[in-house]
Structures are given as structure tokens and as C-alpha cells.
Coordinates of C-alpha atoms in Angstrom, one line a residue:
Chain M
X17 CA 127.9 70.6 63.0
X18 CA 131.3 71.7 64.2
X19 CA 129.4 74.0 67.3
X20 CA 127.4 70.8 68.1
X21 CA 130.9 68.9 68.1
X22 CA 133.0 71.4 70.0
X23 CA 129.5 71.1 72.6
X24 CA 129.9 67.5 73.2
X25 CA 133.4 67.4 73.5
X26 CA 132.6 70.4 76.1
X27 CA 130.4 68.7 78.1
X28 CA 132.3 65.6 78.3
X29 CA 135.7 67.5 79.4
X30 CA 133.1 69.2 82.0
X31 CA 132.1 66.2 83.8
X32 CA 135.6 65.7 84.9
X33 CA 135.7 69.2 86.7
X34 CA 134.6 69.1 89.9
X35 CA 130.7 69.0 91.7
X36 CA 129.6 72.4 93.3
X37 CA 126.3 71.6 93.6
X38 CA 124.3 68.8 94.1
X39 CA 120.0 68.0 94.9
X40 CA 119.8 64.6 96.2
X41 CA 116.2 63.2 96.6
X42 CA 114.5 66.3 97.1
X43 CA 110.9 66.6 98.2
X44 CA 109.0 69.3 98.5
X45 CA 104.9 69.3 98.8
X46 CA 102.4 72.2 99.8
X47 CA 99.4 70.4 101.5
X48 CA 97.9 67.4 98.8
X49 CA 100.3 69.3 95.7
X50 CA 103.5 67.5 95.2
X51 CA 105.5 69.8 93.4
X52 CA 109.4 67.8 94.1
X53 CA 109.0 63.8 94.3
X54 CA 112.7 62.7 94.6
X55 CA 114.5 65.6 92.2
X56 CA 118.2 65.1 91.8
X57 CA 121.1 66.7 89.9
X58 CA 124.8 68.0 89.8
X59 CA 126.3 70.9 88.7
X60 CA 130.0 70.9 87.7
X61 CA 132.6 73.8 88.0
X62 CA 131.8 76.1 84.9
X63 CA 128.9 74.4 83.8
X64 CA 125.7 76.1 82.7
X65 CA 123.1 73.6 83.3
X66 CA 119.5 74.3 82.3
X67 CA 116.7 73.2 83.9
X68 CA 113.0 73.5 82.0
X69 CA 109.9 72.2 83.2
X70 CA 106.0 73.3 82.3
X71 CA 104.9 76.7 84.6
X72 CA 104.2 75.1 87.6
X73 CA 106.3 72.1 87.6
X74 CA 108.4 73.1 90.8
X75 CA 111.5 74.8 89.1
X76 CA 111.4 77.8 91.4
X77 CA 110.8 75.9 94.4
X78 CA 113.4 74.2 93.9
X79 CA 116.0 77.0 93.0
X80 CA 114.3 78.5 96.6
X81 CA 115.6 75.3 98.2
X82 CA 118.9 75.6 97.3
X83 CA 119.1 79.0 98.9
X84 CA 117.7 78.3 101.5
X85 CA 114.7 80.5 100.5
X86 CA 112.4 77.6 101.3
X87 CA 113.0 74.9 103.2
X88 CA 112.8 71.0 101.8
X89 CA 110.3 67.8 102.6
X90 CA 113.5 65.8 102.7
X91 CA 116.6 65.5 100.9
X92 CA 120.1 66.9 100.3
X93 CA 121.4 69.8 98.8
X94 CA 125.3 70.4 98.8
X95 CA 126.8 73.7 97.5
X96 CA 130.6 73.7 96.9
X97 CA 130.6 70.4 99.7
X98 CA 128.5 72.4 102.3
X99 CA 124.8 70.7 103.0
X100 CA 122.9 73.7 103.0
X101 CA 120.1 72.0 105.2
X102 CA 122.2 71.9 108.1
X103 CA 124.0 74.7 108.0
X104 CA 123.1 77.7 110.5
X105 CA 122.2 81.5 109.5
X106 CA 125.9 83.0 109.4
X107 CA 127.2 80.3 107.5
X108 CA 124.6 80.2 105.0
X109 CA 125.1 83.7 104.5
X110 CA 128.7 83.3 104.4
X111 CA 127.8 80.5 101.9
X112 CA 125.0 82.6 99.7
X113 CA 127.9 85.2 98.8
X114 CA 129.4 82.8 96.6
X115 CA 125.6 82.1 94.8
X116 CA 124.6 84.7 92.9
X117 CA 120.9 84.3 92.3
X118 CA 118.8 86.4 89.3
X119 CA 115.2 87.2 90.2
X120 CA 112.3 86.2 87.6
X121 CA 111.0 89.8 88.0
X122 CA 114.6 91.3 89.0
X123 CA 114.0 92.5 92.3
X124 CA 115.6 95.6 92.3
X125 CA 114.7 97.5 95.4
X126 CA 112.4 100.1 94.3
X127 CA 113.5 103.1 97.3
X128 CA 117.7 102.8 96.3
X129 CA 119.2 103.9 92.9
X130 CA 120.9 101.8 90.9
X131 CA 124.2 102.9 92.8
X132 CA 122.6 102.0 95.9
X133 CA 121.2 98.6 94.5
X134 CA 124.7 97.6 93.7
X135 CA 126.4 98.9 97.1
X136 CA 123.7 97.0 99.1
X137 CA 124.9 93.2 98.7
X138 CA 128.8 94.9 99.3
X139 CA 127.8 96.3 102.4
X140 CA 126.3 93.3 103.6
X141 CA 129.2 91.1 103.0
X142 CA 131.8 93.0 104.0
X143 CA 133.7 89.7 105.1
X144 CA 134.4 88.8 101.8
X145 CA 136.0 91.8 100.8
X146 CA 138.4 94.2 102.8
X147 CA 137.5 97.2 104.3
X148 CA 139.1 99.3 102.6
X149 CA 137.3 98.2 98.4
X150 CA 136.5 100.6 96.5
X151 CA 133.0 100.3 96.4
X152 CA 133.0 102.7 94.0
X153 CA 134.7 101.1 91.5
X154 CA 132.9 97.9 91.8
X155 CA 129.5 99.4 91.2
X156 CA 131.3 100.9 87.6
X157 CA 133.3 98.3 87.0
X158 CA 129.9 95.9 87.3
X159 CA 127.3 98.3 85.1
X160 CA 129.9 98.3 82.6
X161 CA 129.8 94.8 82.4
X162 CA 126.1 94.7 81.7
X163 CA 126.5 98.3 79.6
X164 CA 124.5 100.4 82.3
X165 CA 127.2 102.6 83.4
X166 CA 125.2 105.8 82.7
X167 CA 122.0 104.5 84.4
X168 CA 124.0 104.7 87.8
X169 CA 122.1 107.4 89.1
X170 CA 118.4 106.7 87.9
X171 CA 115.8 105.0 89.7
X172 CA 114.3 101.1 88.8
X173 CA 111.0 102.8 88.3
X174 CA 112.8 104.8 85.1
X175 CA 113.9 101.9 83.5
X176 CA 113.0 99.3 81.3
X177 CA 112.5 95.6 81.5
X178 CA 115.3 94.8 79.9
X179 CA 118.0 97.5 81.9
X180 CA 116.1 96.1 85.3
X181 CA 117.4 92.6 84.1
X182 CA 120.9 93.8 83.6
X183 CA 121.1 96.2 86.6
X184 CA 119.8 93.0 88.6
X185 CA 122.6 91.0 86.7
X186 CA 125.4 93.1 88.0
X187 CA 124.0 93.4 91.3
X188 CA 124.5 89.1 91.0
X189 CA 127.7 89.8 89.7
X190 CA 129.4 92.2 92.0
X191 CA 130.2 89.8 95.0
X192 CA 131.8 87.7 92.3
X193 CA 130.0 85.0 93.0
X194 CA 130.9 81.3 92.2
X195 CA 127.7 80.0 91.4
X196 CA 124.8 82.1 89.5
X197 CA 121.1 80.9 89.6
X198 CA 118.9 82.5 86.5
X199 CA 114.9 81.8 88.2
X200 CA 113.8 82.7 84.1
X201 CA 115.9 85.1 82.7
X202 CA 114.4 86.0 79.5
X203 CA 110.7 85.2 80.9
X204 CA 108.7 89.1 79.9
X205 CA 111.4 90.2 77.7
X206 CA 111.0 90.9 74.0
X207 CA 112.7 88.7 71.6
X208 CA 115.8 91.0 71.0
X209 CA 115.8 91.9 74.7
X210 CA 115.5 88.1 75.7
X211 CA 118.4 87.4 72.8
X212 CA 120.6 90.5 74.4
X213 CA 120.0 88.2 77.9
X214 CA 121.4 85.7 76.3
X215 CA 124.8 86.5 75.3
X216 CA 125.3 88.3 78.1
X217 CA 124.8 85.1 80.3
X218 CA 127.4 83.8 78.2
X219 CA 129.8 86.9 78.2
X220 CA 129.3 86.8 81.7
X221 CA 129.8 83.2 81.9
X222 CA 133.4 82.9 80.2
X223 CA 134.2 86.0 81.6
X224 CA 133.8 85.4 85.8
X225 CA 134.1 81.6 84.9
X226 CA 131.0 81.0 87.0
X227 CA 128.6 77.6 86.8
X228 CA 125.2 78.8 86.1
X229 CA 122.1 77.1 87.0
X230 CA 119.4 78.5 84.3
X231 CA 115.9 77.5 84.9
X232 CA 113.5 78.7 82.0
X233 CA 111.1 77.1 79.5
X234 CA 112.5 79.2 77.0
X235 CA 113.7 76.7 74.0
X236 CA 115.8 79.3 72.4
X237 CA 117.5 80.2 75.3
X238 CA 118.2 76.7 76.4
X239 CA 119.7 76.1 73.2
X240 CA 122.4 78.8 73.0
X241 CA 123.0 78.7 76.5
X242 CA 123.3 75.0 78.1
X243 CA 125.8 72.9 77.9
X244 CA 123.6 70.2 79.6
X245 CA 120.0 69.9 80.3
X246 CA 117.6 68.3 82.7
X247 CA 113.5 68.3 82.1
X248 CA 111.7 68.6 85.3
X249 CA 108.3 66.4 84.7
X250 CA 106.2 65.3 87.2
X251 CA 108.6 66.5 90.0
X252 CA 111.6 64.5 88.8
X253 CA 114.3 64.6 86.3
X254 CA 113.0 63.0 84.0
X255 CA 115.2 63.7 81.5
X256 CA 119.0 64.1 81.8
X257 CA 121.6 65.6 78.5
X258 CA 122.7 68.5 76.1
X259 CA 119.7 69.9 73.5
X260 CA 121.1 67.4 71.2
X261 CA 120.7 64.6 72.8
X262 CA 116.7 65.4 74.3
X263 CA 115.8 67.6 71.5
X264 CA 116.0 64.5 69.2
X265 CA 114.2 62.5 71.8
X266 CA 110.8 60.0 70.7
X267 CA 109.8 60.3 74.2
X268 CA 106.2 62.3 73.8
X269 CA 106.5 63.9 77.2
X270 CA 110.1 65.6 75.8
X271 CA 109.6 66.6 72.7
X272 CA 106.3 68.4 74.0
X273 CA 109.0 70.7 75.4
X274 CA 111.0 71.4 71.9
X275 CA 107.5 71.5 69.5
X276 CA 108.2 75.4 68.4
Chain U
X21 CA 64.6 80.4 108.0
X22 CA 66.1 76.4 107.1
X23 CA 68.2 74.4 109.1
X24 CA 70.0 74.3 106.5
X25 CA 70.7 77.9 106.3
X26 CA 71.3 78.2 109.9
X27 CA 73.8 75.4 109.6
X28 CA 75.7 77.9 106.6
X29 CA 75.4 80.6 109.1
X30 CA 77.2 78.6 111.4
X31 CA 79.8 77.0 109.5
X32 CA 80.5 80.6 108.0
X33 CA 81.0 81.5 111.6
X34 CA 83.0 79.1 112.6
X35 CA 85.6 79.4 109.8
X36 CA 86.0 83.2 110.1
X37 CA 86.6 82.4 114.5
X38 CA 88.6 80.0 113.2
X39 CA 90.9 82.3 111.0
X40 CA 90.7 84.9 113.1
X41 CA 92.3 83.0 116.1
X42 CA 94.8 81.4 113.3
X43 CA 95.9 85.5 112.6
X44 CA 96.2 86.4 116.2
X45 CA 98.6 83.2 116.1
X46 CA 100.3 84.2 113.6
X47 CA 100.3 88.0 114.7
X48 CA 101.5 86.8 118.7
X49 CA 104.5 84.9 116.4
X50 CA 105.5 87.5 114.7
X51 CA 105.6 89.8 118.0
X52 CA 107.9 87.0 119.7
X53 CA 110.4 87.1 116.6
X54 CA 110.7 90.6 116.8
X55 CA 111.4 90.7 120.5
X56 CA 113.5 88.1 119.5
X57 CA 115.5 89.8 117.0
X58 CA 115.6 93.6 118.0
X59 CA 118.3 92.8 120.7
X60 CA 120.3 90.8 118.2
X61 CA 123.4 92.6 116.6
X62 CA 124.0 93.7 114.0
X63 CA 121.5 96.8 114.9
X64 CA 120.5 98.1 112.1
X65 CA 120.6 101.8 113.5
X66 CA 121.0 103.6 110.2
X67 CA 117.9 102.1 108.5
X68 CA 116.3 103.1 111.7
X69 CA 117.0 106.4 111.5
X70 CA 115.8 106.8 108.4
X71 CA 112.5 105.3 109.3
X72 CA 112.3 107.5 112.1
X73 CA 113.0 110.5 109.5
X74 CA 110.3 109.1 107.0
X75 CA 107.5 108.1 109.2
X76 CA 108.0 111.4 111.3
X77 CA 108.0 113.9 108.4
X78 CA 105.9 112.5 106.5
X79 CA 102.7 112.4 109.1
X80 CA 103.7 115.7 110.6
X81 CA 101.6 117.8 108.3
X82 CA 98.8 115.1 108.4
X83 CA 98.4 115.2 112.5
X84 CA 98.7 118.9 112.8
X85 CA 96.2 120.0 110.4
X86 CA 93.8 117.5 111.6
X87 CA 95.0 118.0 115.3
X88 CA 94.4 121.9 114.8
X89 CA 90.7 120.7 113.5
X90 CA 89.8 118.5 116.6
X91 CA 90.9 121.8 118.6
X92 CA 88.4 124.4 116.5
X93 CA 85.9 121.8 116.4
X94 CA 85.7 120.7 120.1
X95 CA 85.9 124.0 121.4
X96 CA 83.2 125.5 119.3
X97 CA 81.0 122.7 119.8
X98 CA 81.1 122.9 123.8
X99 CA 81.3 126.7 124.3
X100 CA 77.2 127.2 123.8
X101 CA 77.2 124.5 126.8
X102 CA 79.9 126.0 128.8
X103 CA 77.9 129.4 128.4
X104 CA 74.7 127.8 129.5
X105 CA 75.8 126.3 132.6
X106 CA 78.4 129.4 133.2
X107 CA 80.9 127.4 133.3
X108 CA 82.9 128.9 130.0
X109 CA 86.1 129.7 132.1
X110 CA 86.7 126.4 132.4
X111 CA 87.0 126.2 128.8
X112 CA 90.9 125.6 128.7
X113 CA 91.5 123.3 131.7
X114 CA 88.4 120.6 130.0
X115 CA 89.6 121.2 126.7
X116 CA 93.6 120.5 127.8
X117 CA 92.5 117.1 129.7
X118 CA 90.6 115.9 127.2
X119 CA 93.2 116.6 124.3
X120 CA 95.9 115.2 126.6
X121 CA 94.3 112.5 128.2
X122 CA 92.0 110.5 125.4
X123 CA 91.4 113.2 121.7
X124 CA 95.2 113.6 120.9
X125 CA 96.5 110.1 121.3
X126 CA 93.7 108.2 119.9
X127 CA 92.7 110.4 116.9
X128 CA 97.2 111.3 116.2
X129 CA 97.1 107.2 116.3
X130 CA 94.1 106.9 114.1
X131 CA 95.4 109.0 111.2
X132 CA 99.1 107.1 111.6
X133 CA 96.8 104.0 111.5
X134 CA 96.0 105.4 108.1
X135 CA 99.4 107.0 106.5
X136 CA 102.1 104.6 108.4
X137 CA 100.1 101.6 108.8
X138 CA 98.8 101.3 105.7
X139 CA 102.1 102.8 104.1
X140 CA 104.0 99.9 105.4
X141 CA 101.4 97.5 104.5
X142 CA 101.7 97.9 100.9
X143 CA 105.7 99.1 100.5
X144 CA 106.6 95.3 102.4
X145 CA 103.5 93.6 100.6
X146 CA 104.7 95.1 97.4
X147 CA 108.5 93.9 98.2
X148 CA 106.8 90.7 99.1
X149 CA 104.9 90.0 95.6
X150 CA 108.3 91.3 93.6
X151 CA 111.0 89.0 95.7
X152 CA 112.7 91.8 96.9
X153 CA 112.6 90.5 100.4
X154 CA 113.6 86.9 99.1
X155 CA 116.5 89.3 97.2
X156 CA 117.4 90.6 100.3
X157 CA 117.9 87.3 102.2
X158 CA 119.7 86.2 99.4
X159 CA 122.5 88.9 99.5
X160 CA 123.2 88.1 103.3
X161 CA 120.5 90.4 104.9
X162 CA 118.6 89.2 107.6
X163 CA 114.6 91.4 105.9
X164 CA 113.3 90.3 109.4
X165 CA 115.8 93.0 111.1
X166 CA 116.0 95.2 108.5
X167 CA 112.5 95.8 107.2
X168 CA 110.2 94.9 110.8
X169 CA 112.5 95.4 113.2
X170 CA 113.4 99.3 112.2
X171 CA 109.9 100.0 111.2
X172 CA 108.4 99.2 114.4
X173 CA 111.1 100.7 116.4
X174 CA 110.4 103.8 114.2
X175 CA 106.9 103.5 114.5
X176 CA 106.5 103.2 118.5
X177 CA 109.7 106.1 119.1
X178 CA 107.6 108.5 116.4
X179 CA 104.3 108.1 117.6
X180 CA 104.9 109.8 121.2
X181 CA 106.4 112.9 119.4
X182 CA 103.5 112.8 116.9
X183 CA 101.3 112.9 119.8
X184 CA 102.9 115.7 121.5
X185 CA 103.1 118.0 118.4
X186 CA 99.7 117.3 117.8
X187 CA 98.4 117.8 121.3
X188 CA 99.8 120.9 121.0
X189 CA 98.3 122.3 117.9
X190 CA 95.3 121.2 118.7
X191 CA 95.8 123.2 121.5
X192 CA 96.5 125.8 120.0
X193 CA 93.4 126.0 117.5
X194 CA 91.1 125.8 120.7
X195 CA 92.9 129.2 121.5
X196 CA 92.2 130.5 118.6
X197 CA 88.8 130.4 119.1
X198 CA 88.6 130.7 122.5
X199 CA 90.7 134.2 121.7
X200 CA 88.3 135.0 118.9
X201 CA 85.2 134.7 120.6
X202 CA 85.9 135.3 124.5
X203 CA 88.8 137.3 123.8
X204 CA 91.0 135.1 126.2
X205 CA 94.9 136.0 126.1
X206 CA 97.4 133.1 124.6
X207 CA 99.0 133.3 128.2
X208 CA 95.4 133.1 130.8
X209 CA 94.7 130.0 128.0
X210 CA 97.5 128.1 128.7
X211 CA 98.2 129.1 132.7
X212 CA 94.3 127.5 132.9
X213 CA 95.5 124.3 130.8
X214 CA 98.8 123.8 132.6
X215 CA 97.2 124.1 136.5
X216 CA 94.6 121.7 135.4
X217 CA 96.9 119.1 134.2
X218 CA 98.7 116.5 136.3
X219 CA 101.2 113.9 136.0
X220 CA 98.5 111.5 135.9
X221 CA 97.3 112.8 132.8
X222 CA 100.3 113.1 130.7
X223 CA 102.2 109.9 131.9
X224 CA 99.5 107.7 130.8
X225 CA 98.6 108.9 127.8
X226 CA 102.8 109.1 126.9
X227 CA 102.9 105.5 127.6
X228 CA 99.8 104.7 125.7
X229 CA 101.4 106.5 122.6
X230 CA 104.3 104.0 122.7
X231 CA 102.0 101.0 122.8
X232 CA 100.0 102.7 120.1
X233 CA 102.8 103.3 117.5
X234 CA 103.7 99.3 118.4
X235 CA 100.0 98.4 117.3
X236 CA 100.9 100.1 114.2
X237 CA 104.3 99.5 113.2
X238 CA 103.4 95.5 114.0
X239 CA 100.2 94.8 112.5
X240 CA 101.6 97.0 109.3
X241 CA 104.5 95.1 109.0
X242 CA 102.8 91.5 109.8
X243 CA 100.2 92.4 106.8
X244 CA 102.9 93.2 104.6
X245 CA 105.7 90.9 105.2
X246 CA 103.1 87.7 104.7
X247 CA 101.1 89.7 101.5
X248 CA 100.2 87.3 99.0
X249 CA 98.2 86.4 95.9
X250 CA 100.0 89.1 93.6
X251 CA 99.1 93.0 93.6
X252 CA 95.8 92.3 95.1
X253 CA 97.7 91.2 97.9
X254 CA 99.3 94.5 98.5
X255 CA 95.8 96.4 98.3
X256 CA 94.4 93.7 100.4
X257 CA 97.6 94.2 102.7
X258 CA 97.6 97.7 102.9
X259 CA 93.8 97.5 104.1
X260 CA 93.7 94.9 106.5
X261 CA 96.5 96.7 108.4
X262 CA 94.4 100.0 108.5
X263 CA 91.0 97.8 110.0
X264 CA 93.0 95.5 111.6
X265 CA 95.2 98.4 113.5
X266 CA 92.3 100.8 114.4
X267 CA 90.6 98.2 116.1
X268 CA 93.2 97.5 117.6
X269 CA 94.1 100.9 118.9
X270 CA 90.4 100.9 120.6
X271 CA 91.3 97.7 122.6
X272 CA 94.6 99.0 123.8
X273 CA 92.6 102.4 124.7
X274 CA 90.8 100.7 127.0
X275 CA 93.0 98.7 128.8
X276 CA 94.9 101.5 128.9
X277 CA 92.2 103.5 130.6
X278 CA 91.1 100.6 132.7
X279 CA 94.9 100.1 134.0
X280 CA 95.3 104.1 134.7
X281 CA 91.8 104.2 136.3
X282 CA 93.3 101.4 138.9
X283 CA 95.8 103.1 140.0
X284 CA 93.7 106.4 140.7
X285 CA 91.9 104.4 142.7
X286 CA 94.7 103.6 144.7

């Protein structure tokens, strides 16, 4: 009772913190399928905002669109006051150093080591760091976060679901990113793996003082992570609030989602 | 046979025209983009020379073995003739044209078709189906430049080497047998295949090798960059570029021959 409290009293002291990202209107179709019919939401400074929706209901299209990844029907999308739809290639790079984005499947590249993983996304951004970082000591500094150091050297081939998850988590992490997007961060993990996730999302969280943008139909994980929630049906949010709020819902369509 | 069925027939046909014109669309696209974005900075020289490295050392062993083969095999096959007609001395100077002009470039091409073609096919298909490429794009790099761009670059610098090293151990396995069995010295073998052989011969077949790595390097990376439908995909990917390339190869062939045969004419 005194967690759901200190939640509430969370998420109302977040709404006064400032936007960094915001969908207005989005559409998004693929011939006769209409996956995004007018989607909308915001994101405030150091919020972690999940986002769950049936397997196929558009979530990853949409965290695509806000990367750029895949480009939108119509609408808006503003990251940190930037409308990412007009931007041009540099400054959307520029821009895609601050968002930290977590694969469903990790995306580690299978020819680098870990080390080389890591050193990859510093390379590219040199911009945003001087020349003279110790790349290094940002590849250490970022395993230990995650508590990989000692699988620096090894291969993505020689580890397990779970390590690929965190090694791809402190790739995210090492440009220090504002925003982190989760595209299903627990999704073919095992329960203690997917649990592990978890708290290190929220480690990670308090720790960088990042917003996150979780998208997952995993109940459990919603729970402990979000501070708010919004329930992607029919290619709208069609529901908007914390796991308190929609998991008590009468609505048939939202407590479909929370029917364990 | 029905109306009916000829009316499948033809709707079949029309659909597979129809999406083979739709690929070489696509395929022309992707040519423009590269053009497009190999002389945009930042070049991406290391990765380059790595793909140089890789797709050089690794189809060295391939095209010498089987270069040394086509060397044995075409000289033993057309001595008994050459004996017939009395004509064995010339042994060297047909077997050097041939090799140089058409054997070496087409078949080195053939088996690159098959290791770096199909290699690329299925490492950016598979990079494809697991989002690395997407990762990629996300961390600031532009896949485009770093994956096609340096591949094919690779791919059409490597396969003129390829073509030389194999030339000459194919060479060198007719020798062998021409040595063997007519008991010809390594330097009367190769006097006779370096006075038969002209400028003519070697520039077109050197230029032809660029055009053939191209094929390969392009239609391997065109395959894989668009893969999709999961790990079939990548199979499917790593496939089509093999067909796909090799036919490819024969159509350039002949233009290439056609072209070179116009300007001996002249």
C-alpha cells in the first residue's frame, strides 16, 4: 500500500518535469493493414513509461518511428523539442546519440567481441565525446554496470540470452544516452533472467537518470517497472495511467491484458 | 490442354515478368545509391580494408585449386587433338589465350559467385533478420556505407587479383602436364604463352574482372540487405545471389566479348 502511494505521488510530481518525447497523431499502414490509426503520447524527463499492446498491435513500428528506423503515414514525433520527421541525416544522428534504443533480440554484432560491440557506437559519435576518452574505460566502466566485465573478450555466439541482453544494455548505455527505448526486454528470457532484466532497468534507471520507453506485453515487468502505462489497442492509446489505475479497469478489452 | 489452364500458364507468367522487372528495379536503385554514396565522406577505408583482406584470403585457396584443375583438365583433354592434327606445339600459346581471354575470368568469377556472393548474401541477410543493421543506424552509422559500399568496393578491387592468381596457376598445371608428357621446359612453356599473348587479350579480360567482382559484390549485398521472412530469408538470400549473380556474370561475358570483338574490328 505504501509502494502504490509513494507510485502515485511519483507519477504525479513527474508530470511536472518536462516533455522529451512526444507521438502526435501517428499513422502508419502497410498496404490494406493499419497497424497506427492516430497513436499519441508523451514521455516526461525520468519517466519510465510502458507501452503494451497484443503481438502485432504496432508497438515496434512505432518505437521504429521514433528513430527514424521507419518512416510515418502522418504525424509528429518530437524528441527533446526536435521533430524527428524533418530533421536531416546528421542531425538525426546527432539526435539518436541521446536515444538509447534495446533490441528485442539484442543485436549484438555477431563478427566484434564484446569490447568491440561497445567501442562501435563511441567511435561513431565521436562528437559527443572528446578525442582524447578513454574508450577503454567506458567499455569497463559500462560491463560493470550490467556485471559482464569478465565477458569483455568473448564472442556474442558464447553467450547466453540473458548476458546478450546485458552486453546490448551497456552498449545502450555507454553514450549515456537521455532517452532509452526497451523494443521487449524480457521477451525469450527465463523468468529469473527476465526478473534480473528487470532491476537492472531500474538500477540503470535511477542510476543515469534516463526516461525509458518500455514496450512489452510482459505483465510482471510492467508492474515493477512503469510508472505510467498506455495500452496500444486497435492502433490507438486506448488506454492511458499507472498499473493501478488500468489493472483495476471493467473495460473487457484492458483487463484482457492483466488476466494472469 | 483447357483454356483455363493456358490462362494459369499465363497469369503465372505474367506475375514472375512482373517481379522480375520489379527486382531489376529495385537492383538498378540500389546500384544508384551506392554510386551515390561511395563518394560521400566519411570513407569508410578501414572496414574496406578488411573486406579486401577477408574476401581475398578467404577465396585464394578456392580459385587456385580449382584454377590449377581447369589447367590439368583442358590440357589433357586437347593434347590427343593437338597430336592428331600435329599441331601440339601450339599447346601453350591456345592454352594461355584461352585461360586469359574467357576460362580464368569466368570460371575465378563463378566460384567467387559461390564463396563471396553467397557469403555476403547470408552474413547481411542474417544482420538483416536480427536488427543489427537497424542497430547500426541507430548508433549513428550510416549500414548503407559501411556494409554495401566496402563490400562491393572489396569485391570489384579483389576479383582482378583473384583472376590473375588464378590465371596463373592454372597456368601452371597445364605445364605440368605439358612437362610430364611432352617433356616441355617451364621456360619454352611460358616464352610460347607470353609471344602469343597481346594487349588485346589481357586488357579486356582485366576490365571484365572489375565488372565481374561488381556483379557480385552488388547482387550479394542487394539480396542480403533486403532479406526477409526470418532465417529462411537468409537461405533464400544467400541463394538467389548465387543464381542471380552467375547469370549475371554470363550476360556481362558477352557484352564484354561483343564490345572487345568491335574494336578488333576496328
Amino acid at each position: 500500500m505504501k509502494d502504490e502511494q509513494h507510485i502515485v505521488t511519483h507519477f504525479k510530481n513527474m508530470k511536472q518535469q518536462p516533455v522529451v518525447l512526444q507521438i502526435k497523431d501517428l499513422y502508419k499502414s502497410f498496404g490494406n493493414n493499419h497497424v497506427l490509426n492516430g497513436f499519441n503520447m508523451i514521455l516526461h524527463k525520468g519517466e519510465n513509461l510502458v507501452i503494451m499492446g497484443k503481438s502485432g498491435s504496432g508497438k515496434s513500428v512505432m518505437i521504429k518511428c521514433l528513430v527514424g528506423l521507419m518512416e510515418a503515414d502522418k504525424g509528429i514525433i518530437t524528441v527533446m523539442g526536435n521533430d524527428i520527421t524533418t530533421l536531416n541525416q546528421e542531425s538525426l544522428d546527432i539526435l539518436r546519440a541521446d536515444i538509447g534504443f534495446l533490441f528485442q533480440g539484442s543485436a549484438l554484432y555477431d563478427s566484434m567481441t564484446v569490447r568491440e560491440n561497445l567501442e562501435f557506437p563511441l567511435r561513431r559519435h565521436t562528437k559527443k565525446f572528446d578525442k582524447d576518452i578513454d574508450t577503454e574505460k567506458l567499455v569497463v566502466e559500462a560491463l560493470g554496470n550490467v556485471g559482464l566485465a569478465d565477458a569483455i573478450d568473448l564472442m556474442p555466439s558464447e553467450l547466453s540470452g540473458g548476458m546478450k541482453r546485458r552486453v546490448a544494455l551497456a552498449r545502450t548505455l555507454i553514450l549515456k544516452p537521455k532517452i532509452i527505448l526497451y523494443d521487449e526486454p524480457t521477451s525469450g528470457l527465463d523468468p529469473i533472467t527476465a526478473k534480473e532484466i528487470i532491476i537492472l532497468m531500474k538500477d540503470i534507471q535511477t542510476k543515469y537518470n534516463t526516461s525509458s520507453l518500455i514496450i512489452t506485453h510482459d505483465v510482471d515487468c510492467a508492474r515493477v517497472i512503469s510508472d505510467r502505462m498506455i495500452l496500444l489497442i486497435d492502433g490507438i492509446d486506448y488506454a492511458v495511467g499507472t498499473y493501478k489505475e488500468l489493472s483495476a479497469s471493467d473495460d473487457p478489452k484492458i483487463k484482457a491484458f492483466f488476466k494472469h | 490442354m483447357s483454356s483455363s489452364c493456358i490462362m494459369l500458364v499465363l497469369t503465372n507468367i505474367k506475375t514472375q515478368l512482373k517481379s522480375f522487372l520489379l527486382e531489376i528495379g529495385e537492383l538498378s536503385y540500389f546500384t544508384s545509391r551506392f554510386f551515390k554514396e561511395a563518394f560521400k565522406r566519411p570513407f569508410e577505408i578501414k572496414e574496406l580494408l578488411r573486406q579486401c583482406y577477408l574476401m581475398g584470403n578467404r577465396s585464394l585457396l578456392l580459385v587456385g585449386v580449382t584454377g590449377f584443375i581447369i589447367g590439368l583438365v583442358l590440357t589433357l583433354q586437347t593434347r590427343p587433338t593437338l597430336i592428331e592434327f600435329g599441331a601440339v606445339s601450339w599447346m601453350p600459346s591456345m592454352v594461355g589465350i584461352s585461360i586469359v581471354r574467357e576460362i580464368g575470368p569466368i570460371i575465378t568469377a563463378l566460384v567467387c559467385a559461390g564463396k563471396i556472393g553467397s557469403g555476403i548474401g547470408a552474413e547481411l541477410g542474417s544482420m538483416r533478420v536480427t536488427e543489427q543493421i537497424d542497430a547500426m543506424e541507430v548508433s549513428g552509422t550510416n549500414p548503407f556505407k559501411y556494409l554495401v559500399v566496402t563490400r562491393v568496393l572489396a569485391t570489384t578491387l579483389m576479383l582482378p587479383l583473384l583472376v590473375i592468381i588464378g590465371d596463373a596457376i592454372a597456368l601452371y598445371g597445364s605445364f605440368l602436364v605439358e612437362n610430364l608428357k611432352g617433356n616441355v621446359s617451364f621456360t619454352l612453356f611460358f616464352n610460347q604463352v607470353f609471344n602469343s599473348l597481346e594487349f588485346g587479350d589481357i586488357i579486356p579480360a582485366t576490365i571484365k574482372s572489375f565488372f565481374f567482382g561488381f556483379a557480385i559484390g552488388i547482387v550479394g549485398c542487394f539480396k542480403g540487405y533486403y532479406c526477409k521472412k526470418g532465417t529462411a530469408g537468409v537461405g533464400k538470400a544467400a541463394n538467389t545471389a548465387v543464381v542471380f549473380t552467375s547469370l549475371l556474370l554470363f550476360i556481362i561475358d558477352f557484352i564484354a566479348v561483343f564490345v572487345t570483338d568491335i574494336f578488333y574490328d576496328l
